[in-house]
Coordinates of C-alpha atoms in Angstrom, one line a residue:
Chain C
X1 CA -64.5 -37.3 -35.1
X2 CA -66.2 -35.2 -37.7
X3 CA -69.2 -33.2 -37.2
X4 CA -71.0 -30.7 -39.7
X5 CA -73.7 -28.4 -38.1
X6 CA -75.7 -27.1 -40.5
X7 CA -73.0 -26.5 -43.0
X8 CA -73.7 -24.7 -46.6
X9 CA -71.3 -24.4 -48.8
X10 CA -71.9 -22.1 -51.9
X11 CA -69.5 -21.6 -54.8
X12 CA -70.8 -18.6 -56.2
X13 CA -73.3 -16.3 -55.0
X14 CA -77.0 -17.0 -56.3
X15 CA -75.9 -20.2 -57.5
X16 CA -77.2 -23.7 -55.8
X17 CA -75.3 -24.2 -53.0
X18 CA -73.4 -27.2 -53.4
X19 CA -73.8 -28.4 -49.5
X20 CA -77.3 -27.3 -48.1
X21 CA -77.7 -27.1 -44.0
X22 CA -75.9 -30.6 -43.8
X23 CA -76.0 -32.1 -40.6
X24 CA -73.5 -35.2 -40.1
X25 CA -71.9 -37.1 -37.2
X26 CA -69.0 -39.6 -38.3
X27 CA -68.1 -41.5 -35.0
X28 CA -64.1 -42.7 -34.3
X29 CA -63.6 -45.6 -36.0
X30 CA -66.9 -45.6 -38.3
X31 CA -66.4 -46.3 -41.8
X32 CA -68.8 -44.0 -44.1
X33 CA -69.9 -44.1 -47.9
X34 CA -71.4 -41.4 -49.1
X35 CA -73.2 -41.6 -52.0
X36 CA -74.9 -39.3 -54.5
X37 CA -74.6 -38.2 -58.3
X38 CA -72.3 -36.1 -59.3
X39 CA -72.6 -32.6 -58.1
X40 CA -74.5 -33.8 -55.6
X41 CA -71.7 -32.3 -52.8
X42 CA -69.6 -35.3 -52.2
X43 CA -66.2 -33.6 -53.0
X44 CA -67.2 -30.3 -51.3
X45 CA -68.2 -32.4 -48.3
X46 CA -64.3 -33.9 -48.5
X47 CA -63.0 -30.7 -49.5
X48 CA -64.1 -29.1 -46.2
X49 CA -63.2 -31.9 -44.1
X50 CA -59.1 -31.0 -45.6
X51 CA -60.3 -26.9 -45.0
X52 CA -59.1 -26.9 -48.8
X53 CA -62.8 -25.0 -48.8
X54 CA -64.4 -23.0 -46.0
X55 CA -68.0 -23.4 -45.5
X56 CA -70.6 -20.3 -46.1
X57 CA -72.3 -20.8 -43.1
X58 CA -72.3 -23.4 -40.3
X59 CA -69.6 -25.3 -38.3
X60 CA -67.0 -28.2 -39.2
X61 CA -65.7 -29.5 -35.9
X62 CA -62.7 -32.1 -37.2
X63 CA -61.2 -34.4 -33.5
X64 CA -62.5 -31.8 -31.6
X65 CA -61.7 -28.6 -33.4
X66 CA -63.4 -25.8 -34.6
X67 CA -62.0 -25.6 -38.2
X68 CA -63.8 -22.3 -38.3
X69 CA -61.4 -20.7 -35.6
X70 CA -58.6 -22.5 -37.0
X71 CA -55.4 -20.5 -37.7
X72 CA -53.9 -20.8 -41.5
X73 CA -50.5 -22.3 -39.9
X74 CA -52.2 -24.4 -38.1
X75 CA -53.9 -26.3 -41.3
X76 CA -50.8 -28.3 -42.1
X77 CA -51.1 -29.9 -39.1
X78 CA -54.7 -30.5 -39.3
X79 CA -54.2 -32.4 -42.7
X80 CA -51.2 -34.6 -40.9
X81 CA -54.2 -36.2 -39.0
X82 CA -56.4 -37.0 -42.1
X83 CA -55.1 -39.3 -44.8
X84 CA -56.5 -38.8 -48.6
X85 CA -56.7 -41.2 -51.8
X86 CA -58.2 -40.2 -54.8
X87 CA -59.2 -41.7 -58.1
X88 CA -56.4 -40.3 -60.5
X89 CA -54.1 -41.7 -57.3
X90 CA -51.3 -38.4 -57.6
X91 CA -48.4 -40.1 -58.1
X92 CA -44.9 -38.5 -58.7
X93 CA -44.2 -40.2 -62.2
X94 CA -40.7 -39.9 -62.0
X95 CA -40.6 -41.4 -58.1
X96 CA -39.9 -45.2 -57.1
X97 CA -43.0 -46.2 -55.0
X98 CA -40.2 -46.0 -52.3
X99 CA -39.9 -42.8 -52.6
X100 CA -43.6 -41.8 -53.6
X101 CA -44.2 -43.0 -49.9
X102 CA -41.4 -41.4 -48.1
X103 CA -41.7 -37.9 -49.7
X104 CA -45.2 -37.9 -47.7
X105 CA -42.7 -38.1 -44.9
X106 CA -40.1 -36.5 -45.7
X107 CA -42.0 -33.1 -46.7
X108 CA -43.4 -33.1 -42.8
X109 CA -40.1 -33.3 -41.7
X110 CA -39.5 -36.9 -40.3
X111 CA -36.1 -38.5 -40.5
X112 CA -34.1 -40.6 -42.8
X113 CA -34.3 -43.1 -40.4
X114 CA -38.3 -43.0 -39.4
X115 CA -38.8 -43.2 -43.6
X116 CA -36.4 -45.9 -43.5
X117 CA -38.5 -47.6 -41.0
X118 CA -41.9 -47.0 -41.6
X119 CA -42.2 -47.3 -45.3
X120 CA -41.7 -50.9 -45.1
X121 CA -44.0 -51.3 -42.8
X122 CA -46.8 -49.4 -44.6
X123 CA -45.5 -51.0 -48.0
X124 CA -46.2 -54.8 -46.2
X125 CA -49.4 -53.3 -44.7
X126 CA -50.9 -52.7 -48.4
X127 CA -49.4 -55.5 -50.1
X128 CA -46.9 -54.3 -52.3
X129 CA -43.5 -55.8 -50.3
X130 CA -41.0 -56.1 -52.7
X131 CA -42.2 -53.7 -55.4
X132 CA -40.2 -50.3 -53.7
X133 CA -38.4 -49.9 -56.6
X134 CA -40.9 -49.8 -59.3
X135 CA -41.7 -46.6 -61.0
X136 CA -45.7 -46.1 -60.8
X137 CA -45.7 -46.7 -65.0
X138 CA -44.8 -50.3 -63.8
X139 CA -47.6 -50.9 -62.1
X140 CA -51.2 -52.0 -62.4
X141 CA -54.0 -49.9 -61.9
X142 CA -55.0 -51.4 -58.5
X143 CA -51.2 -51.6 -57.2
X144 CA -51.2 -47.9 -58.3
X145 CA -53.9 -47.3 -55.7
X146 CA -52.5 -49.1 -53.1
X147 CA -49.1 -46.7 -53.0
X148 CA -51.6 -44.0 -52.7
X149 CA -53.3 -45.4 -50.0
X150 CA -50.1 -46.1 -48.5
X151 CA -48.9 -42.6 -48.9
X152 CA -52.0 -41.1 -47.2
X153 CA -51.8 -43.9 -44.3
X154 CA -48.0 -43.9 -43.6
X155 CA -48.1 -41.6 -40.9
X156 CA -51.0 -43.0 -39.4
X157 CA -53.6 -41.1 -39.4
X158 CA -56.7 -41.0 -37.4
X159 CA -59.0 -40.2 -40.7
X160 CA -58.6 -41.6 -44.0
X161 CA -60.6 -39.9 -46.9
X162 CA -61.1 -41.7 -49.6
X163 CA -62.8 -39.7 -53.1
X164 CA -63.4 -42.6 -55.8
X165 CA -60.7 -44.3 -54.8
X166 CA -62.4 -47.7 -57.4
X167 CA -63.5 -44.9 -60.1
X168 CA -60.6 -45.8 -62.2
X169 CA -60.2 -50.0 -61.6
X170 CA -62.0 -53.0 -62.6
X171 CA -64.3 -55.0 -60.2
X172 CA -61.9 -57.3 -59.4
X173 CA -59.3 -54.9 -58.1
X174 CA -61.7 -52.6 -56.2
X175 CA -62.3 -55.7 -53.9
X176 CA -58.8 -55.8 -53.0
X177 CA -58.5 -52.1 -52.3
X178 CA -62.1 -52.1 -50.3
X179 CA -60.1 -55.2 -48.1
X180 CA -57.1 -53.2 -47.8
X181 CA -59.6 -49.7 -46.7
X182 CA -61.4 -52.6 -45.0
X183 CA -58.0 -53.4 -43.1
X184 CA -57.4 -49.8 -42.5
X185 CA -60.8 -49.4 -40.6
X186 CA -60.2 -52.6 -38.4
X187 CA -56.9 -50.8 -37.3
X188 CA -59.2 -47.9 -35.6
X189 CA -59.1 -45.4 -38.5
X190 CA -62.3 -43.4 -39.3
X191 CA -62.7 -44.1 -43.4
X192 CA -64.6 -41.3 -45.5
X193 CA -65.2 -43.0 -49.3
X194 CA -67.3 -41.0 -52.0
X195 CA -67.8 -43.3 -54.5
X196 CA -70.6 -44.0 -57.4
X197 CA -69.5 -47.9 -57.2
X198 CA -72.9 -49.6 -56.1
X199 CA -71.4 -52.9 -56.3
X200 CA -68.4 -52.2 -53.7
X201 CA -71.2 -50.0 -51.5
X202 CA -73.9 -53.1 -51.5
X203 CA -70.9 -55.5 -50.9
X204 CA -69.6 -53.6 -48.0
X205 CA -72.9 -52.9 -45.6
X206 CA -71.5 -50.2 -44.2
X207 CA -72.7 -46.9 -43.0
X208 CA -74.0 -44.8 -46.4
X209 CA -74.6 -41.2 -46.1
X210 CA -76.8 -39.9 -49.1
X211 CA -76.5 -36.5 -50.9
X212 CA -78.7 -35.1 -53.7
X213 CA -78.5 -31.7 -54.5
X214 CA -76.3 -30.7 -51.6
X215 CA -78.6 -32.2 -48.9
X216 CA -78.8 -35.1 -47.1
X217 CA -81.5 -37.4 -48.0
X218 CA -80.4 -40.8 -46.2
X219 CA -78.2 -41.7 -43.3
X220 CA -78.6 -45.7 -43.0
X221 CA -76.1 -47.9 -40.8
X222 CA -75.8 -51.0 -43.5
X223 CA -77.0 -49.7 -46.1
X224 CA -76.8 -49.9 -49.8
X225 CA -76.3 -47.7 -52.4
X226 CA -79.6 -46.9 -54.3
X227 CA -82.8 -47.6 -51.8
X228 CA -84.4 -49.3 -55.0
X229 CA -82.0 -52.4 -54.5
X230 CA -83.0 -53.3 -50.8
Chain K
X1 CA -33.7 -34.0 -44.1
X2 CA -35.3 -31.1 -45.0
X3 CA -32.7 -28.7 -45.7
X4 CA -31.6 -31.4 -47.5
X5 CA -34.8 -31.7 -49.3
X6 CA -35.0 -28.0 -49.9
X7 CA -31.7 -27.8 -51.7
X8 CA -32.7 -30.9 -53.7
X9 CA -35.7 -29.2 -54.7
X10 CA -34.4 -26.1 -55.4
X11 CA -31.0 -27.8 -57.6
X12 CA -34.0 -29.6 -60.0
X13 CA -36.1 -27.0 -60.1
X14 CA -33.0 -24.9 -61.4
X15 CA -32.2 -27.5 -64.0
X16 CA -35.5 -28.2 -65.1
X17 CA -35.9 -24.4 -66.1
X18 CA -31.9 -23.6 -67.3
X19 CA -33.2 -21.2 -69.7
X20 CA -35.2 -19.4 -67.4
X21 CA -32.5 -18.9 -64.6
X22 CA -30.2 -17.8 -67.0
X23 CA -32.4 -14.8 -68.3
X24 CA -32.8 -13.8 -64.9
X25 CA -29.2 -13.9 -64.2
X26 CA -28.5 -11.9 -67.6
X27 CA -31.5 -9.4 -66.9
X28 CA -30.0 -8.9 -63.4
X29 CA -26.7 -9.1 -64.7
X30 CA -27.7 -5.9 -66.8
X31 CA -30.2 -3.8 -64.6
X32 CA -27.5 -4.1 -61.5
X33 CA -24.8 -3.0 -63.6
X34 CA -26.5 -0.2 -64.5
X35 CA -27.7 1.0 -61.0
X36 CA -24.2 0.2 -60.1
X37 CA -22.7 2.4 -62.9
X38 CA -25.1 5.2 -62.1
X39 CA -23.8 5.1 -58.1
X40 CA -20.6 4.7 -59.4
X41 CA -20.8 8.0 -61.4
X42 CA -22.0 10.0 -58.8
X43 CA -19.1 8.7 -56.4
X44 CA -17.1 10.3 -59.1
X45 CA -18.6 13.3 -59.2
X46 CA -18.4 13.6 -55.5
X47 CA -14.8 12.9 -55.6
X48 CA -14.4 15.1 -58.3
X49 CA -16.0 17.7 -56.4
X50 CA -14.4 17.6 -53.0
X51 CA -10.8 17.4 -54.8
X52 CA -11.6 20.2 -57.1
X53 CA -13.8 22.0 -54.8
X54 CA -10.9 22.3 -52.6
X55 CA -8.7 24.4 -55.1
X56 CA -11.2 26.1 -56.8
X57 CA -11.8 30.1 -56.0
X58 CA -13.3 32.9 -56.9
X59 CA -11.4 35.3 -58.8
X60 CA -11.9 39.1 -58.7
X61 CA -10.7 40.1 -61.7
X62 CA -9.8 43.7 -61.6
X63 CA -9.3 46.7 -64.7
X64 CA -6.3 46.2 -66.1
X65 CA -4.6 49.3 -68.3
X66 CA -6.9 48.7 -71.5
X67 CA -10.3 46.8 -71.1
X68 CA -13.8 47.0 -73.3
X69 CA -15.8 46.1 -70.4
X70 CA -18.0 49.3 -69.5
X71 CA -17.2 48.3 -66.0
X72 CA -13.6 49.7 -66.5
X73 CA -14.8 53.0 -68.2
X74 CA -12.7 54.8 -65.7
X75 CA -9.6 53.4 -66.4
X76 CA -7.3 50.7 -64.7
X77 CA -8.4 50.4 -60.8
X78 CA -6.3 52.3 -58.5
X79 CA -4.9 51.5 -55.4
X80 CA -7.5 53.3 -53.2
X81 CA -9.8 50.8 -55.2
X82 CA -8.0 47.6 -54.2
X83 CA -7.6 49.0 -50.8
X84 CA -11.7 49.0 -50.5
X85 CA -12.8 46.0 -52.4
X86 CA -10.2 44.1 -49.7
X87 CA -12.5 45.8 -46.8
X88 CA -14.9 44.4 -48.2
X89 CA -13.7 41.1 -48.7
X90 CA -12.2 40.7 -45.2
X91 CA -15.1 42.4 -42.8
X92 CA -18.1 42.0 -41.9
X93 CA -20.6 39.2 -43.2
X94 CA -18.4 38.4 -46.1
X95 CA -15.2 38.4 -44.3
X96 CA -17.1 35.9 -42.0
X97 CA -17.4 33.3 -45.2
X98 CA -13.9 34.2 -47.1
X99 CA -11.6 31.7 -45.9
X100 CA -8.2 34.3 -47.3
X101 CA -7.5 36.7 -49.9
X102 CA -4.7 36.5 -52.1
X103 CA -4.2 39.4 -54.0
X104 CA -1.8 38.9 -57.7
X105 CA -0.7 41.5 -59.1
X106 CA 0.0 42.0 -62.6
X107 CA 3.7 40.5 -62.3
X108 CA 3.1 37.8 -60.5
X109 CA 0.2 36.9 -62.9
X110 CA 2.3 37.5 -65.7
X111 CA 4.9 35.3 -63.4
X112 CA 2.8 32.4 -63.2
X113 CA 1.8 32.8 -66.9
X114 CA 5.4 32.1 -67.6
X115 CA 6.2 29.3 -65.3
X116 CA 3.0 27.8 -66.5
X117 CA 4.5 27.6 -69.7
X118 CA 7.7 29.0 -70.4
X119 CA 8.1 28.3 -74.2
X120 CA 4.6 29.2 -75.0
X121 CA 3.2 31.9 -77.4
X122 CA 1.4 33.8 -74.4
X123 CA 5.2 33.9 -72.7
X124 CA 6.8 35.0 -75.5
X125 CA 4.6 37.7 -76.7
X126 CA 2.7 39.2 -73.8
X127 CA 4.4 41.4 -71.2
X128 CA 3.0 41.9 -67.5
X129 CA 1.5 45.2 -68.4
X130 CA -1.1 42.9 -70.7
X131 CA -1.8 41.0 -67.4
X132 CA -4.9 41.8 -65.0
X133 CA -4.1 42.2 -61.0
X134 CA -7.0 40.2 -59.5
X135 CA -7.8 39.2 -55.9
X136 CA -8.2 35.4 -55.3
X137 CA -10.9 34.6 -53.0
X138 CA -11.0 30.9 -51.4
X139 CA -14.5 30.6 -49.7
X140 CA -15.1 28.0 -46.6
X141 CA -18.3 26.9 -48.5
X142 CA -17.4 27.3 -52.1
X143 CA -21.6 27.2 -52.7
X144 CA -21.5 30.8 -50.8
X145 CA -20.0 32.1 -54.0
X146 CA -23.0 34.5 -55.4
X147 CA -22.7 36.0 -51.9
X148 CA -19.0 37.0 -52.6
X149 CA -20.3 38.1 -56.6
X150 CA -22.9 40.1 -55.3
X151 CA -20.7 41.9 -52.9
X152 CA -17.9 43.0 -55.1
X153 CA -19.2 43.0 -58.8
X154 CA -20.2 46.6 -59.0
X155 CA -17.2 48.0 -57.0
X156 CA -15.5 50.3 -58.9
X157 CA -12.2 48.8 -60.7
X158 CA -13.8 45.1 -60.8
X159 CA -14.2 44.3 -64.2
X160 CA -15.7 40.3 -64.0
X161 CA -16.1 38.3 -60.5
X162 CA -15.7 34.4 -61.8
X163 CA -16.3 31.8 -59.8
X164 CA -13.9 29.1 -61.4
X165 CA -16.2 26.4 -60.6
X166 CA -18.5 27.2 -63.6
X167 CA -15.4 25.7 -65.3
X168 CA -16.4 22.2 -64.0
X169 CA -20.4 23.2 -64.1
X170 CA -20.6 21.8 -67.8
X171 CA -18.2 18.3 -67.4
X172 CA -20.7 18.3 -64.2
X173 CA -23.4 18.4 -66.3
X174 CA -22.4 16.1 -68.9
X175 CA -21.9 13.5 -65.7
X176 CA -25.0 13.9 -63.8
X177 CA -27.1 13.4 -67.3
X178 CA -25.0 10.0 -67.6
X179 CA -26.1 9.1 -64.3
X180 CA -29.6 9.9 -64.8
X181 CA -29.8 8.3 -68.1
X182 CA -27.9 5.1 -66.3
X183 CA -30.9 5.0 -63.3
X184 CA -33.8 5.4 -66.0
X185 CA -32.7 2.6 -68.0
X186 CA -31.8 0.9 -64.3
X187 CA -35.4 1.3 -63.3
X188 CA -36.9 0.0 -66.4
X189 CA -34.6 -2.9 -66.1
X190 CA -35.2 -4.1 -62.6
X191 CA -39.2 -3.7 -63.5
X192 CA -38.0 -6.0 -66.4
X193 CA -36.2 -8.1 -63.8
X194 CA -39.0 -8.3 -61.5
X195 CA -41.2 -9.8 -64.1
X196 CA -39.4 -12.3 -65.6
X197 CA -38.7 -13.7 -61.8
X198 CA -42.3 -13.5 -61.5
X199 CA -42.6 -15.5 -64.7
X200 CA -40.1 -18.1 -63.5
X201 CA -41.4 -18.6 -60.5
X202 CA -44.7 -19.0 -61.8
X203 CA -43.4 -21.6 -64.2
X204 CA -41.7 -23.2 -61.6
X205 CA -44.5 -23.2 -59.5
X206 CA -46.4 -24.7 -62.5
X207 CA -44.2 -27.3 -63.4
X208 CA -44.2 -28.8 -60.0
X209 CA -47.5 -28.9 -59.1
X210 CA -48.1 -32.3 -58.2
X211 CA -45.6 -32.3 -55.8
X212 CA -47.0 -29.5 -54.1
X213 CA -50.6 -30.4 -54.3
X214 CA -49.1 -34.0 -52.7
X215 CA -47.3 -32.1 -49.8
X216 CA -50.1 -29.2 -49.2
X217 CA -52.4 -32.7 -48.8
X218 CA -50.0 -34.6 -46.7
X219 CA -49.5 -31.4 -44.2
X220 CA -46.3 -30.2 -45.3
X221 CA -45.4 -26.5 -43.5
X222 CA -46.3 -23.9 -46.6
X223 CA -42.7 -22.3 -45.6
X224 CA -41.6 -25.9 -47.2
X225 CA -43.8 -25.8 -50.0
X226 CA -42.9 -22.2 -51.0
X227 CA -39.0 -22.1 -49.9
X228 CA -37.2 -23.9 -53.0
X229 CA -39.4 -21.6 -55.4
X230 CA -38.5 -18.8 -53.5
X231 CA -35.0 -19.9 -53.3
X232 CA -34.8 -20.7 -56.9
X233 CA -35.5 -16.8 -57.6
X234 CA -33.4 -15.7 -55.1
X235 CA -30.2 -17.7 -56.2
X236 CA -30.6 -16.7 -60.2
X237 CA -31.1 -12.9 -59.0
X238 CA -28.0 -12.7 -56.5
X239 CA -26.1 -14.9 -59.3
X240 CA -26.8 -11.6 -61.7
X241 CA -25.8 -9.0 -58.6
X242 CA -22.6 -11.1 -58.5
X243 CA -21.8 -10.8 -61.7
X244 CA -23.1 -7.2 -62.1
X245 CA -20.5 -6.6 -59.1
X246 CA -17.6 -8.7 -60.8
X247 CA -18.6 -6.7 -64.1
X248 CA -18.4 -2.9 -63.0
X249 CA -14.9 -4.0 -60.7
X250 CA -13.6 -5.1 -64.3
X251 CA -15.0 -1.9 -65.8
X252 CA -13.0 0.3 -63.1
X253 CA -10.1 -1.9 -63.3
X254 CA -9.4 -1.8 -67.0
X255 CA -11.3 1.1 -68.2
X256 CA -11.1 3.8 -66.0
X257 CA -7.7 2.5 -63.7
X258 CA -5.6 1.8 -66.6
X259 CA -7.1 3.4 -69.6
X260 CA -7.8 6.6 -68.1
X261 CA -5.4 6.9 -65.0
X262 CA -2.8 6.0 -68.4
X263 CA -4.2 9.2 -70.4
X264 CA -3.3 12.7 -69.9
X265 CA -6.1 13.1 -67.3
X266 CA -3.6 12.1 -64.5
X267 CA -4.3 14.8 -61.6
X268 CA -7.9 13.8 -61.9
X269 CA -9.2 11.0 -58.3
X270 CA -11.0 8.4 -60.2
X271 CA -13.0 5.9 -58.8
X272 CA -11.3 2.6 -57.7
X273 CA -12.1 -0.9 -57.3
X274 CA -12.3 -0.2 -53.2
X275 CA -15.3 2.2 -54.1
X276 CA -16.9 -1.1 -56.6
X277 CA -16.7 -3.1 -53.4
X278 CA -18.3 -0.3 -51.7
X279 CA -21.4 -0.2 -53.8
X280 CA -21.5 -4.4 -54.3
X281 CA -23.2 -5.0 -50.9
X282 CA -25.5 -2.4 -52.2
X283 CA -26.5 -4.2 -55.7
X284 CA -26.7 -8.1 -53.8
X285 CA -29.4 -6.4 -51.3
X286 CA -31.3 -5.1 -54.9
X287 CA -30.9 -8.6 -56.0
X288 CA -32.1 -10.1 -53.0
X289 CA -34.8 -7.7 -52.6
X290 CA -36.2 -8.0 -55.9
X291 CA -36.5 -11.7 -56.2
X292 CA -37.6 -12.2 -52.6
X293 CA -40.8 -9.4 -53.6
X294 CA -41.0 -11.2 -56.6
X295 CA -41.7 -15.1 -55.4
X296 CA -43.7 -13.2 -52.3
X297 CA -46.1 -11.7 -54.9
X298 CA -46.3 -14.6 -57.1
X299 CA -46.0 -17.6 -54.7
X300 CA -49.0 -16.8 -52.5
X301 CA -51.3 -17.3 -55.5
X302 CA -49.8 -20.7 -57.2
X303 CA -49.1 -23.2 -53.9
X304 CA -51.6 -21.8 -51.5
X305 CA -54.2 -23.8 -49.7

């Protein structure tokens, strides 16, 4: 689903790079935490997955494409097939959650009646039924998150990316959103999370990919998030 | 839905940044009035030009009894004289770009003096032996006129070749200075234009960031990211063509089509409001033009991936 071959990525020239000859497989359906300090590569790593960067050398294959040979007008439709949450969630202030969903779909071009439809759904899905009409101010952290999440997975996509999605919420409320990413993943979606949350890494055993400085330095199936706590 | 979307977009983005909008229309509103006027003015001169052009020619004036010109040393021109400088006039390469030749003799200038002006002090105290016989030479190409000058100037019993047009050289003048000094301050205004679009744009652009960062994530087309920006521009600048238009067909209708047309200067062809309407599709393509290389320029660097 996503493979790097020896990908580096760096910023400016004569600098560290900020991904080093970084060889990763993510499989359909795995779900994947990578770890690592900060500036350790975890955003570029995302940020290349969404071609918002290009890499300096190597190759980023995303469901089978070579994001290298990809045409520009052909990046929109890339990013239809991957979801993404992040930790300041990017909400439209002044939008009902209603319409924070349904402008996802409505600025790909789907109809009033597929919006109608499938917001719903997605709004069931992440437990906020009922709330539509609440402005984002009116929410809670957590519920915040949750119309993010719903945003990015409303037009199901096969690839959810996920950067810090818990930076910003209490420990409580990142167990409900690591249930609902949890949910997500049962449905077949392939879930990228970078996060510095040990608690929600160790509580999860799931796959954890390990950056420091740009490289790879672990790639465990259940794993943990610092070695030191096995 | 989405050209729904895009006019939705475009109608906040408009009243999110009123001020904005409005100094591009007014900026627009000015610089396209002034390229307008300056087209206008040289319709005018054209029309002056083929209307005058028409009845202007070039007058051979020849030595009448008493003259200080040295040209006329030999006294007043004789007939022998007239008889050649009309060869000339009618053969060979001159006669091929002299249209006719109207010879007027000293009565019928004196003649025309009088109908002219009948009560006059030049009727009442001149005689036709104070009058100059003079050949009247109408040209096909009235340009061809130093040809004809050249030809017949030092003929003997020409006193002065005039070419009548130098009459209209200076009112010529004046009018193609207007029209240059119209375009220079045009240019500087549509660069003027340009850059406050640019500015707007930006702003806009700015302003609704998160929404576009949302729909560049999400996958939206960047046709549909950039469009209402793009439109925005385009909308404020084509509102300031319209009223550039709507201001220079008032201009001819009040100023020059009652005010002049009203004034003594009756016989002259001024411009109407059919030659405004002319010139409007003109000014809306400037309009259009401008803003739509404006947002270009500016759009690719504020929503791009």
């Amino acid at each position: 689903m996503i493979r790097f071959e020896q990908v580096s990525k760096i910023y400016t020239r004569g600098a560290r790079p900020a991904l080093d000859e970084v060889d990763v497989l993510i499989e359909r359906g795995d779900f994947v935490f990578l770890v690592g300090a900060s500036g350790s590569g975890k955003s570029t790593f995302l940020k290349l997955v969404l071609r918002e960067e290009r890499p300096t050398s190597g190759r980023i294959h995303i469901a089978g494409r070579d994001l290298g040979k990809m045409a520009a007008w052909r990046v929109p439709l890339l990013r239809r097939e991957i979801g993404a949450v992040f930790q300041d969630f990017r909400l439209l202030p002044n939008k009902t959650v209603f319409q924070n969903v349904g402008f996802a779909l409505q600025v790909i071009g789907k109809n009033k009646r597929f919006i109608e439809t499938s917001v719903p759904e997605i709004l069931d899905l992440v437990g906020l039924a009922g709330k539509e009409k609440r402005l984002p101010h009116e929410l809670s952290g957590g519920e915040q998150q949750r119309v993010a999440i719903a945003r990015a997975f409303v037009n199901r996509p096969p690839i959810l990316l996920c950067d810090e999605p818990t930076g910003n919420l209490d420990p409580g409320t990142s167990v409900g959103i690591m249930r609902l990413l949890d949910r997500i993943n049962r449905t077949g979606t392939t879930v990228v999370m970078a996060t510095h949350d040990d608690e929600v890494v160790d509580q999860m055993r799931k796959r954890v990919i390990e950056l420091r400085d740009g490289r790879v330095v672990r790639d465990q199936l259940m794993g943990v998030y610092g070695l030191e706590n096995v | 839905m989405r050209l729904r979307f895009v006019l939705s977009e475009v109608w906040q983005g408009l009243r999110r940044n009123t001020t904005m909008a409005l100094s591009v229309i007014i900026v627009t509103l000015v610089s396209l009035a002034f390229v307008g006027a300056a087209i206008l003015l040289q319709i005018q001169v054209g029309k002056l030009k083929d209307d005058w052009y028409d009845r202007v020619e070039v007058s051979i004036f020849l030595c009448p009894d008493s003259s200080l010109s040295p040209a006329c040393d030999h006294g007043p021109v004789t007939a022998a004289q007239e008889d050649a400088i009309e060869r000339v006039l009618t053969t060979g390469a001159i006669g091929e770009i002299v249209e006719h030749v109207d010879y007027e003799s000293k009565e019928e200038a004196w003649q025309n003096l009088v109908e002219r002006d009948p009560d006059g002090i030049f009727a009442q105290q001149l005689t036709a032996n104070d009058m100059q016989p003079s050949f009247r030479v109408k040209l096909y190409d009235p340009e061809q006129f130093a040809l004809v000058a050249d030809a017949t100037r030092d003929l003997s019993g020409v006193e002065e070749v005039m070419d009548q047009r130098e009459v209209f050289g200076t009112l010529f003048q004046v009018l193609n200075r207007a029209t240059l000094l119209a375009a220079s301050l045009a240019i500087v205004m549509l660069v003027a234009a340009m850059l406050l679009i640019t500015t707007t744009i930006r702003l806009s652009a700015l302003s609704r960031r998160r929404e576009t960062t949302i729909m560049r994530m999400v996958g939206s087309s960047k046709t549909l990211i950039q469009l209402p920006f793009m439109l925005e521009g385009v909308i404020a600048a084509t509102t300031g063509a319209v009223l550039s238009i709507v201001g220079l067909w008032l201009g001819v209708r009040y100023l020059v089509q009652d005010w002049l047309t009203s004034s003594n200067l009756t016989w002259v062809d001024y411009i109407d409001q059919a030659d405004v309407l002319r010139v409007a599709p003109w000014l809306l393509l400037v309009g259009f033009g401008l803003s739509a290389i404006a947002s270009l320029v500016t759009l690719g660097k504020y929503t791009s991936a």
